[in-house]
Coordinates of C-alpha atoms in Angstrom, one line a residue:
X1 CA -30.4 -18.9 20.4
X2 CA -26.9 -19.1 20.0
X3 CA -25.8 -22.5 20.7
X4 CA -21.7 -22.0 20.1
X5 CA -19.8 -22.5 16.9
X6 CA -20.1 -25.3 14.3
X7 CA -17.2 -28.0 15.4
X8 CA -14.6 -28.4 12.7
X9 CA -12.3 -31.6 11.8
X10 CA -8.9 -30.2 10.2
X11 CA -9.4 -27.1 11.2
X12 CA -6.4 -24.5 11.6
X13 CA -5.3 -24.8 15.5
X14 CA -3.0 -22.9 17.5
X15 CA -0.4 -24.1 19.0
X16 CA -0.6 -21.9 22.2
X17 CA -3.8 -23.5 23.5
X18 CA -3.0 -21.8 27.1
X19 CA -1.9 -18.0 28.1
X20 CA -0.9 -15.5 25.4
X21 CA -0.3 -16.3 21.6
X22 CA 3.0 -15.2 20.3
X23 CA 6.5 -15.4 21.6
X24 CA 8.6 -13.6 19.3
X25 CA 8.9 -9.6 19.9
X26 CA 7.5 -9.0 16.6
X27 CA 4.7 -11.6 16.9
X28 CA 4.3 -10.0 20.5
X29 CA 4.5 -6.5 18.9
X30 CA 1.2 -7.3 16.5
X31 CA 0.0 -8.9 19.4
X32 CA 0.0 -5.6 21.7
X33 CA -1.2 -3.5 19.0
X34 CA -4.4 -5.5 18.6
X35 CA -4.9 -5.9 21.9
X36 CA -4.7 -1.9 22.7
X37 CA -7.2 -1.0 20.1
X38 CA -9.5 -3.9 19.5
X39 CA -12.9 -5.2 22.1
X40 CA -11.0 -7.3 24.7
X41 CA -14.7 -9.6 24.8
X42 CA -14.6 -10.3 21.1
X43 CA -10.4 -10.6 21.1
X44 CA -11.2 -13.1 24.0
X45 CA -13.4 -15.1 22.0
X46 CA -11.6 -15.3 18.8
X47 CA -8.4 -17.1 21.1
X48 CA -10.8 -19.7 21.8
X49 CA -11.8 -20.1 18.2
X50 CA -8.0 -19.9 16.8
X51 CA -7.6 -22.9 19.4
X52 CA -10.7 -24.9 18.7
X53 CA -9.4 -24.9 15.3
X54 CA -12.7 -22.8 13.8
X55 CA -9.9 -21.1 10.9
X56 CA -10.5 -23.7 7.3
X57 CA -7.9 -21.5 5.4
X58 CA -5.4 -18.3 5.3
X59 CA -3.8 -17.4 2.3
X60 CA -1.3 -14.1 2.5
X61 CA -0.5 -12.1 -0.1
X62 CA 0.7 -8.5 -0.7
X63 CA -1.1 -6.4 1.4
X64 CA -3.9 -9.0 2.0
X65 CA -5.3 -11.8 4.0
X66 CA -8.1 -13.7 3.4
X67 CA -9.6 -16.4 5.7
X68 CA -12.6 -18.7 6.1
X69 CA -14.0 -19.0 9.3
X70 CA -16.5 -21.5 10.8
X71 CA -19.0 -20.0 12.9
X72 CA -22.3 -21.0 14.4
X73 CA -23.9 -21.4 10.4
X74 CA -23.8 -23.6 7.7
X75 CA -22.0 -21.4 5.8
X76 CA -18.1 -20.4 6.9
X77 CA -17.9 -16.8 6.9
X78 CA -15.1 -14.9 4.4
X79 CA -12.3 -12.7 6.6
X80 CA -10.3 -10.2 4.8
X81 CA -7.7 -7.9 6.5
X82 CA -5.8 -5.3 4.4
X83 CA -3.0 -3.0 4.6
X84 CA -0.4 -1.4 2.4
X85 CA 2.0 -2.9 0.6
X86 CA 4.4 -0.5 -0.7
X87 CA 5.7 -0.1 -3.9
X88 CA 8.9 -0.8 -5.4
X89 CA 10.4 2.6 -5.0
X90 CA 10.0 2.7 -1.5
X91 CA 11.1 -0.9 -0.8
X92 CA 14.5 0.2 -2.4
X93 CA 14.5 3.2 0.1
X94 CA 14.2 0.5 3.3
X95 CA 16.7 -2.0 1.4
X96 CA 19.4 0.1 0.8
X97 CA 18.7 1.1 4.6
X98 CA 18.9 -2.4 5.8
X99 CA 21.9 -3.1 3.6
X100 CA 24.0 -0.5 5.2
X101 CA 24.0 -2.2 8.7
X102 CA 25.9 -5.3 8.3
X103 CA 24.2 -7.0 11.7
X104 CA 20.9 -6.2 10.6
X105 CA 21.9 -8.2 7.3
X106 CA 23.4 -10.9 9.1
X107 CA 20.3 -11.5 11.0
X108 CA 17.7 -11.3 8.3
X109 CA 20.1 -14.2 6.6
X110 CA 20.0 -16.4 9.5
X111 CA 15.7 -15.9 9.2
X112 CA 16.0 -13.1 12.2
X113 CA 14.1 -9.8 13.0
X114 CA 16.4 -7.4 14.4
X115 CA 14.9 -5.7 16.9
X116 CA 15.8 -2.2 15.3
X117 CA 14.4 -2.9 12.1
X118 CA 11.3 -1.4 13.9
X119 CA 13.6 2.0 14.2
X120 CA 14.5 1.5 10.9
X121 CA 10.9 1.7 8.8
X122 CA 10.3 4.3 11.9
X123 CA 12.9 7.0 10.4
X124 CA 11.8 6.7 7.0
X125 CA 8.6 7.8 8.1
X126 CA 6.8 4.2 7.6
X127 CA 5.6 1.9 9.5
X128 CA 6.5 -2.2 9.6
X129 CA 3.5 -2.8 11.8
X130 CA 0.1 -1.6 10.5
X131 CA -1.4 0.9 12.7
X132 CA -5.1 0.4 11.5
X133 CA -6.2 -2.6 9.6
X134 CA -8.6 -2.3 6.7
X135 CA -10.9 -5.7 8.1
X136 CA -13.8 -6.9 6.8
X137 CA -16.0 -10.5 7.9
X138 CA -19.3 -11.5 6.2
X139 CA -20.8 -12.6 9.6
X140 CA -23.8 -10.4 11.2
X141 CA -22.1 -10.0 14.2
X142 CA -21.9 -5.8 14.7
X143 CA -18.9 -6.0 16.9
X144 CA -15.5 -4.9 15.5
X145 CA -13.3 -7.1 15.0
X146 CA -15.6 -9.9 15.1
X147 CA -14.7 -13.3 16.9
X148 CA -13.7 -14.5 13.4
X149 CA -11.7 -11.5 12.2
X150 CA -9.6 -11.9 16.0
X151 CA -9.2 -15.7 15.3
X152 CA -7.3 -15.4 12.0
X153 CA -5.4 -12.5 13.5
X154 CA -4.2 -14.3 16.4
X155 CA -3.1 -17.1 14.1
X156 CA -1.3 -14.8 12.2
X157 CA 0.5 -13.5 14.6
X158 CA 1.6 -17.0 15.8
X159 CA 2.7 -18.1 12.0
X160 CA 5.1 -14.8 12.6
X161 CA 6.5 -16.4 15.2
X162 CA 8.6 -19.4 13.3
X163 CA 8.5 -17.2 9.6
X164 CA 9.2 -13.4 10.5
X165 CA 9.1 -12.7 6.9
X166 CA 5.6 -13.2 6.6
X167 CA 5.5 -9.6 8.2
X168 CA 7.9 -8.4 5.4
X169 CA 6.1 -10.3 2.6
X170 CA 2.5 -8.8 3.6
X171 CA 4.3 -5.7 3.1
X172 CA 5.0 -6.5 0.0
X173 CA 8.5 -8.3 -0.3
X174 CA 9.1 -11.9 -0.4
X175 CA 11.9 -13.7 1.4
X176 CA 13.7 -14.4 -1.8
X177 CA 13.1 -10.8 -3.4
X178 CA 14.7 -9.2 0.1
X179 CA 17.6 -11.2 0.4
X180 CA 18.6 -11.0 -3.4
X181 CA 18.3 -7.1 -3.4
X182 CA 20.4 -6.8 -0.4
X183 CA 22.3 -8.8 -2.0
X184 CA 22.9 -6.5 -4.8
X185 CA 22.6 -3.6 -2.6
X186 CA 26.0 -5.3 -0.9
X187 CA 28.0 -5.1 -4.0
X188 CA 27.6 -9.1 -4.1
X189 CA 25.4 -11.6 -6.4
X190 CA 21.9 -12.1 -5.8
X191 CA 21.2 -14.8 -2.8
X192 CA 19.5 -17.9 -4.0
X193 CA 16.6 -18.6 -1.2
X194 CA 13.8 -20.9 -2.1
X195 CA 10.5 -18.8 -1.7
X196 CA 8.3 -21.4 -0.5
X197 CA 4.5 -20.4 -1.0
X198 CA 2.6 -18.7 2.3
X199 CA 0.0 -22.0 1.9
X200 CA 2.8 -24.6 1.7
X201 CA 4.6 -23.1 4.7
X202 CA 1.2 -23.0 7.0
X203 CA 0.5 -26.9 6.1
X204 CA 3.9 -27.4 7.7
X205 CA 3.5 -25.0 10.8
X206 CA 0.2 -26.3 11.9
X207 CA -1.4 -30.0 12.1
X208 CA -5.0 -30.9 13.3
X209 CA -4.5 -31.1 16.5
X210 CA -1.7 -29.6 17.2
X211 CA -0.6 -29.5 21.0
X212 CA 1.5 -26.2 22.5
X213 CA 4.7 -28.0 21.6
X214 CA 6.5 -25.9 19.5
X215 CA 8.1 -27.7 15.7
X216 CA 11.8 -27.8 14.9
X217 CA 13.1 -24.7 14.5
X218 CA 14.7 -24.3 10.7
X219 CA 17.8 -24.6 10.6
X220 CA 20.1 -21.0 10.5
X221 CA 22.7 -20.0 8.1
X222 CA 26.0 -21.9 8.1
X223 CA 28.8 -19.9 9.3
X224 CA 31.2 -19.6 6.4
X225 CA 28.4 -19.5 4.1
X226 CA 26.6 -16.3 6.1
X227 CA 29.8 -14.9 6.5
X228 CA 30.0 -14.9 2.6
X229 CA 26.9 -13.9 2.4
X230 CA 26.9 -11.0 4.6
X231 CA 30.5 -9.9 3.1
X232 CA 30.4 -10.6 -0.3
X233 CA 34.1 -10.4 -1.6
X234 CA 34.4 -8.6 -5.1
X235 CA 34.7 -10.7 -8.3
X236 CA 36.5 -14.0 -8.3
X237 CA 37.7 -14.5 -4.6
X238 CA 34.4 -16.2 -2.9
X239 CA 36.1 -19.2 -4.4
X240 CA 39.6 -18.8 -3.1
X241 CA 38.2 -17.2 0.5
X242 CA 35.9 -19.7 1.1
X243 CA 39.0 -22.4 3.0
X244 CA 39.6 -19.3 5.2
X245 CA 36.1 -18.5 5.8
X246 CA 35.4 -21.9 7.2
X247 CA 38.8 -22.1 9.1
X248 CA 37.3 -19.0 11.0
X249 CA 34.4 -20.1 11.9
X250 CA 35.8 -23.7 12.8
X251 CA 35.9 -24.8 16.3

């Protein structure tokens, strides 16, 4: 008889503990897909584990989660959900995209997702959002996804609220690696971003515990800074516009 999952101290909770998870468009956007073509039962039931805090671990990497789930056994079950990563040469295809649209360059500075990124993967014939997800969970439950798999999924989609490079990064581009080739791309010098490990950054964004109050946002881009950033001026003259750059953006 089932008698309800195993409880779990330190578990992986999310925030949202009423309503729908996600309230970025692109954490909404994985939201909706899941929600069109997965069991709305099993969906149901893996929000209430993602908010008991049933999730031990998630660790992202290219084209791959994997995630421990405790269920109703002694034994957590193993999660893993795949999709493509692309490969170099096509990564340079969407960066030199991306770094011919100024605004969309700006944004991804300031630790944005334009909205028209979307558009953007769309006319090169790719997708940013996986369509079908390779997912696999070691429980016996027939049902697909499984309560586990949807739990891990829904706290994905919530770490892609406050980190929208998480999306990019399962795709197969870090933070740093994305903003240095646009960088380059630009005409300017690679930019310097501290690529903090997908582990390190979920430690911060959830706490045992954690209540629907939402952390400090990080945060954005200083003004001159971006603006140097986003307009890289050629050779020598970042140093001898940066006065004027910060005159502009003063009050």
């Amino acid at each position: 008889m089932y008698g309800g999952p195993i409880r779990v101290e330190g578990g992986i909770r999310a925030r949202s503990q009423r309503g729908s998870i996600g309230s970025t468009w692109w954490s909404r956007r994985f939201i909706d897909i899941l929600e069109r073509v997965c069991d709305k039962g099993r969906l149901s039931r893996g929000r209430a584990y993602a908010r008991r805090g049933q999730v031990l671990s998630i660790e992202l990497s290219p084209g791959e989660v994997r995630a421990a789930v405790q269920g109703s056994r002694r034994d957590p079950y193993e999660v893993v959900i795949r999709i493509e990563a692309y490969a170099e040469s096509r990564w340079a295809i969407i960066e030199e995209s991306i770094a011919r649209q100024a605004v969309y360059r700006a944004k991804l500075l300031a630790g944005e997702m334009p909205p028209e990124i979307e558009e953007l993967f769309a006319a090169l014939g790719i997708d940013l959002f996986p369509r079908d997800l390779d997912m696999d969970c070691s429980c016996p439950d027939w049902g697909f996804p499984c309560k586990h798999l949807s739990a891990v999924l829904y706290l994905l989609a919530e770490s892609f609220d406050d980190d929208p490079f998480l999306v990019l990064a399962w795709r197969g581009r870090t933070r740093e690696q994305l903003l240095g080739s646009l960088a380059d791309v630009a005409g300017g010098h690679p930019t310097r971003v501290e690529d903090v490990p997908f582990a390190d950054r979920l430690a911060d964004f959830y706490a045992p515990g954690a209540t629907a109050h939402r952390p400090e946002r990080r945060p954005t881009t200083d003004a001159p800074d971006l603006l140097l950033r986003v307009f890289p001026p050629p050779g020598d003259l970042a140093r001898a516009l940066t006065p004027a750059y910060q005159e502009l953006s003063g009050p």
